[in-house]
């Protein structure tokens, strides 16, 4: 999403980018992030960038905090726990089932090839 704004804002002047940066409430977070990034690239030094933005630096931590503040519902947490329990239990149980049927097949083949003593011709 931010890439779209980067493409749209790449031809804007420093004054236009400064306006976006200093008035972030008028724009969405992607537009503000793109404006900050382009303004940093267009300014020669960091002190010039801070002078243009009045010391307001944009960090990706603000967007991360917005994402982390969204709580998962109880159902989502419960389903995630059940999923992991299923994954952890499926592998050993599948080995037990496969081993059981291989053993059953091996016994059947053994007794088919090795008849009991009563059926032998002596």
PDB file of C-alpha atoms in Angstrom:
ATOM      1  CA  UNK A   1       0.000   0.000   0.000  1.00  0.00           C
ATOM      2  CA  UNK A   2       2.833   2.368   0.885  1.00  0.00           C
ATOM      3  CA  UNK A   3       4.422   1.626  -2.504  1.00  0.00           C
ATOM      4  CA  UNK A   4       1.425   3.161  -4.251  1.00  0.00           C
ATOM      5  CA  UNK A   5       1.920   6.390  -2.322  1.00  0.00           C
ATOM      6  CA  UNK A   6       5.664   6.331  -2.985  1.00  0.00           C
ATOM      7  CA  UNK A   7       4.962   6.241  -6.729  1.00  0.00           C
ATOM      8  CA  UNK A   8       2.361   9.019  -6.470  1.00  0.00           C
ATOM      9  CA  UNK A   9       4.466  11.277  -4.246  1.00  0.00           C
ATOM     10  CA  UNK A  10       7.849  10.881  -5.978  1.00  0.00           C
ATOM     11  CA  UNK A  11       7.277  13.994  -8.119  1.00  0.00           C
ATOM     12  CA  UNK A  12       6.077  16.200  -5.238  1.00  0.00           C
ATOM     13  CA  UNK A  13       8.227  19.043  -4.019  1.00  0.00           C
ATOM     14  CA  UNK A  14       9.781  19.350  -0.572  1.00  0.00           C
ATOM     15  CA  UNK A  15       7.100  21.878   0.412  1.00  0.00           C
ATOM     16  CA  UNK A  16       4.273  19.505  -0.510  1.00  0.00           C
ATOM     17  CA  UNK A  17       5.914  16.610   1.320  1.00  0.00           C
ATOM     18  CA  UNK A  18       6.518  18.851   4.340  1.00  0.00           C
ATOM     19  CA  UNK A  19       2.826  19.762   4.372  1.00  0.00           C
ATOM     20  CA  UNK A  20       1.883  16.049   4.387  1.00  0.00           C
ATOM     21  CA  UNK A  21       4.398  15.313   7.139  1.00  0.00           C
ATOM     22  CA  UNK A  22       3.365  18.217   9.353  1.00  0.00           C
ATOM     23  CA  UNK A  23      -0.364  17.476   8.953  1.00  0.00           C
ATOM     24  CA  UNK A  24      -0.588  13.705   9.310  1.00  0.00           C
ATOM     25  CA  UNK A  25      -4.204  13.783  10.509  1.00  0.00           C
ATOM     26  CA  UNK A  26      -5.329  14.896   7.055  1.00  0.00           C
ATOM     27  CA  UNK A  27      -3.746  11.818   5.425  1.00  0.00           C
ATOM     28  CA  UNK A  28      -3.712   8.102   6.147  1.00  0.00           C
ATOM     29  CA  UNK A  29      -0.714   6.393   7.731  1.00  0.00           C
ATOM     30  CA  UNK A  30       0.620   5.047   4.426  1.00  0.00           C
ATOM     31  CA  UNK A  31       0.655   8.488   2.853  1.00  0.00           C
ATOM     32  CA  UNK A  32       2.434   9.947   5.876  1.00  0.00           C
ATOM     33  CA  UNK A  33       5.008   7.141   5.874  1.00  0.00           C
ATOM     34  CA  UNK A  34       5.665   7.571   2.159  1.00  0.00           C
ATOM     35  CA  UNK A  35       6.013  11.334   2.556  1.00  0.00           C
ATOM     36  CA  UNK A  36       8.498  10.886   5.408  1.00  0.00           C
ATOM     37  CA  UNK A  37      10.554   8.430   3.386  1.00  0.00           C
ATOM     38  CA  UNK A  38      10.664  10.619   0.279  1.00  0.00           C
ATOM     39  CA  UNK A  39      11.417  13.732   2.299  1.00  0.00           C
ATOM     40  CA  UNK A  40      14.338  11.967   3.976  1.00  0.00           C
ATOM     41  CA  UNK A  41      15.694  11.025   0.531  1.00  0.00           C
ATOM     42  CA  UNK A  42      15.285  14.563  -0.828  1.00  0.00           C
ATOM     43  CA  UNK A  43      16.986  16.314   2.077  1.00  0.00           C
ATOM     44  CA  UNK A  44      20.767  16.467   2.168  1.00  0.00           C
ATOM     45  CA  UNK A  45      21.197  16.088   5.922  1.00  0.00           C
ATOM     46  CA  UNK A  46      19.197  14.754   8.827  1.00  0.00           C
ATOM     47  CA  UNK A  47      19.230  18.168  10.536  1.00  0.00           C
ATOM     48  CA  UNK A  48      17.603  19.694   7.444  1.00  0.00           C
ATOM     49  CA  UNK A  49      14.993  16.928   7.532  1.00  0.00           C
ATOM     50  CA  UNK A  50      14.280  17.655  11.207  1.00  0.00           C
ATOM     51  CA  UNK A  51      13.999  21.373  10.488  1.00  0.00           C
ATOM     52  CA  UNK A  52      11.435  20.723   7.742  1.00  0.00           C
ATOM     53  CA  UNK A  53       9.389  18.341   9.884  1.00  0.00           C
ATOM     54  CA  UNK A  54       9.689  20.406  13.085  1.00  0.00           C
ATOM     55  CA  UNK A  55      11.459  17.509  14.812  1.00  0.00           C
ATOM     56  CA  UNK A  56       8.663  15.025  14.103  1.00  0.00           C
ATOM     57  CA  UNK A  57      10.287  11.867  12.854  1.00  0.00           C
ATOM     58  CA  UNK A  58       8.117   9.054  11.612  1.00  0.00           C
ATOM     59  CA  UNK A  59       8.936   5.605  12.860  1.00  0.00           C
ATOM     60  CA  UNK A  60       7.487   2.287  11.866  1.00  0.00           C
ATOM     61  CA  UNK A  61       6.979   1.592  15.583  1.00  0.00           C
ATOM     62  CA  UNK A  62       3.801   3.668  15.528  1.00  0.00           C
ATOM     63  CA  UNK A  63       2.306   1.441  12.845  1.00  0.00           C
ATOM     64  CA  UNK A  64       3.492  -1.659  14.705  1.00  0.00           C
ATOM     65  CA  UNK A  65       1.845  -0.496  17.911  1.00  0.00           C
ATOM     66  CA  UNK A  66      -1.434   0.000  16.046  1.00  0.00           C
ATOM     67  CA  UNK A  67      -1.261  -3.554  14.739  1.00  0.00           C
ATOM     68  CA  UNK A  68      -0.330  -5.071  18.078  1.00  0.00           C
ATOM     69  CA  UNK A  69      -3.075  -3.190  19.903  1.00  0.00           C
ATOM     70  CA  UNK A  70      -5.701  -5.246  18.078  1.00  0.00           C
ATOM     71  CA  UNK A  71      -6.570  -8.095  20.414  1.00  0.00           C
ATOM     72  CA  UNK A  72      -7.417 -11.551  19.195  1.00  0.00           C
ATOM     73  CA  UNK A  73     -10.762 -12.868  20.163  1.00  0.00           C
ATOM     74  CA  UNK A  74     -11.043 -15.810  22.526  1.00  0.00           C
ATOM     75  CA  UNK A  75     -12.243 -18.045  19.703  1.00  0.00           C
ATOM     76  CA  UNK A  76      -9.182 -17.279  17.549  1.00  0.00           C
ATOM     77  CA  UNK A  77      -6.824 -18.055  20.435  1.00  0.00           C
ATOM     78  CA  UNK A  78      -8.704 -21.259  21.258  1.00  0.00           C
ATOM     79  CA  UNK A  79      -8.615 -22.416  17.619  1.00  0.00           C
ATOM     80  CA  UNK A  80      -4.894 -21.675  17.393  1.00  0.00           C
ATOM     81  CA  UNK A  81      -4.231 -23.759  20.511  1.00  0.00           C
ATOM     82  CA  UNK A  82      -6.344 -26.628  19.157  1.00  0.00           C
ATOM     83  CA  UNK A  83      -4.511 -26.472  15.845  1.00  0.00           C
ATOM     84  CA  UNK A  84      -1.119 -26.826  17.529  1.00  0.00           C
ATOM     85  CA  UNK A  85      -2.326 -29.653  19.756  1.00  0.00           C
ATOM     86  CA  UNK A  86      -3.576 -31.438  16.651  1.00  0.00           C
ATOM     87  CA  UNK A  87      -0.273 -30.935  14.863  1.00  0.00           C
ATOM     88  CA  UNK A  88       1.737 -32.167  17.843  1.00  0.00           C
ATOM     89  CA  UNK A  89      -0.444 -35.251  18.329  1.00  0.00           C
ATOM     90  CA  UNK A  90      -1.010 -36.174  14.674  1.00  0.00           C
ATOM     91  CA  UNK A  91       2.557 -37.172  13.845  1.00  0.00           C
ATOM     92  CA  UNK A  92       3.114 -39.711  16.666  1.00  0.00           C
ATOM     93  CA  UNK A  93      -0.389 -41.149  16.255  1.00  0.00           C
ATOM     94  CA  UNK A  94       0.116 -41.543  12.535  1.00  0.00           C
ATOM     95  CA  UNK A  95       3.324 -43.492  13.205  1.00  0.00           C
ATOM     96  CA  UNK A  96       1.446 -45.801  15.574  1.00  0.00           C
ATOM     97  CA  UNK A  97      -1.290 -46.463  13.003  1.00  0.00           C
ATOM     98  CA  UNK A  98       1.185 -47.067  10.175  1.00  0.00           C
ATOM     99  CA  UNK A  99       3.252 -49.390  12.403  1.00  0.00           C
ATOM    100  CA  UNK A 100       0.167 -51.373  13.418  1.00  0.00           C
ATOM    101  CA  UNK A 101      -0.897 -52.058   9.832  1.00  0.00           C
ATOM    102  CA  UNK A 102       2.648 -52.868   8.691  1.00  0.00           C
ATOM    103  CA  UNK A 103       2.970 -55.354  11.558  1.00  0.00           C
ATOM    104  CA  UNK A 104      -0.399 -56.887  10.689  1.00  0.00           C
ATOM    105  CA  UNK A 105       0.638 -57.270   7.047  1.00  0.00           C
ATOM    106  CA  UNK A 106       4.006 -58.773   8.035  1.00  0.00           C
ATOM    107  CA  UNK A 107       2.286 -61.364  10.284  1.00  0.00           C
ATOM    108  CA  UNK A 108      -0.109 -62.315   7.503  1.00  0.00           C
ATOM    109  CA  UNK A 109       2.762 -62.808   5.043  1.00  0.00           C
ATOM    110  CA  UNK A 110       4.776 -64.785   7.600  1.00  0.00           C
ATOM    111  CA  UNK A 111       1.970 -67.218   8.358  1.00  0.00           C
ATOM    112  CA  UNK A 112       1.137 -67.564   4.661  1.00  0.00           C
ATOM    113  CA  UNK A 113       4.721 -68.605   3.872  1.00  0.00           C
ATOM    114  CA  UNK A 114       5.327 -70.666   7.018  1.00  0.00           C
ATOM    115  CA  UNK A 115       2.470 -73.061   7.531  1.00  0.00           C
ATOM    116  CA  UNK A 116       1.934 -74.535  10.999  1.00  0.00           C
ATOM    117  CA  UNK A 117       3.312 -78.051  11.852  1.00  0.00           C
ATOM    118  CA  UNK A 118      -0.074 -79.761  11.531  1.00  0.00           C
ATOM    119  CA  UNK A 119      -0.384 -78.806   7.848  1.00  0.00           C
ATOM    120  CA  UNK A 120       3.136 -79.968   6.854  1.00  0.00           C
ATOM    121  CA  UNK A 121       3.659 -83.221   4.962  1.00  0.00           C
ATOM    122  CA  UNK A 122       6.020 -85.466   6.965  1.00  0.00           C
TER     123      UNK A 122
END
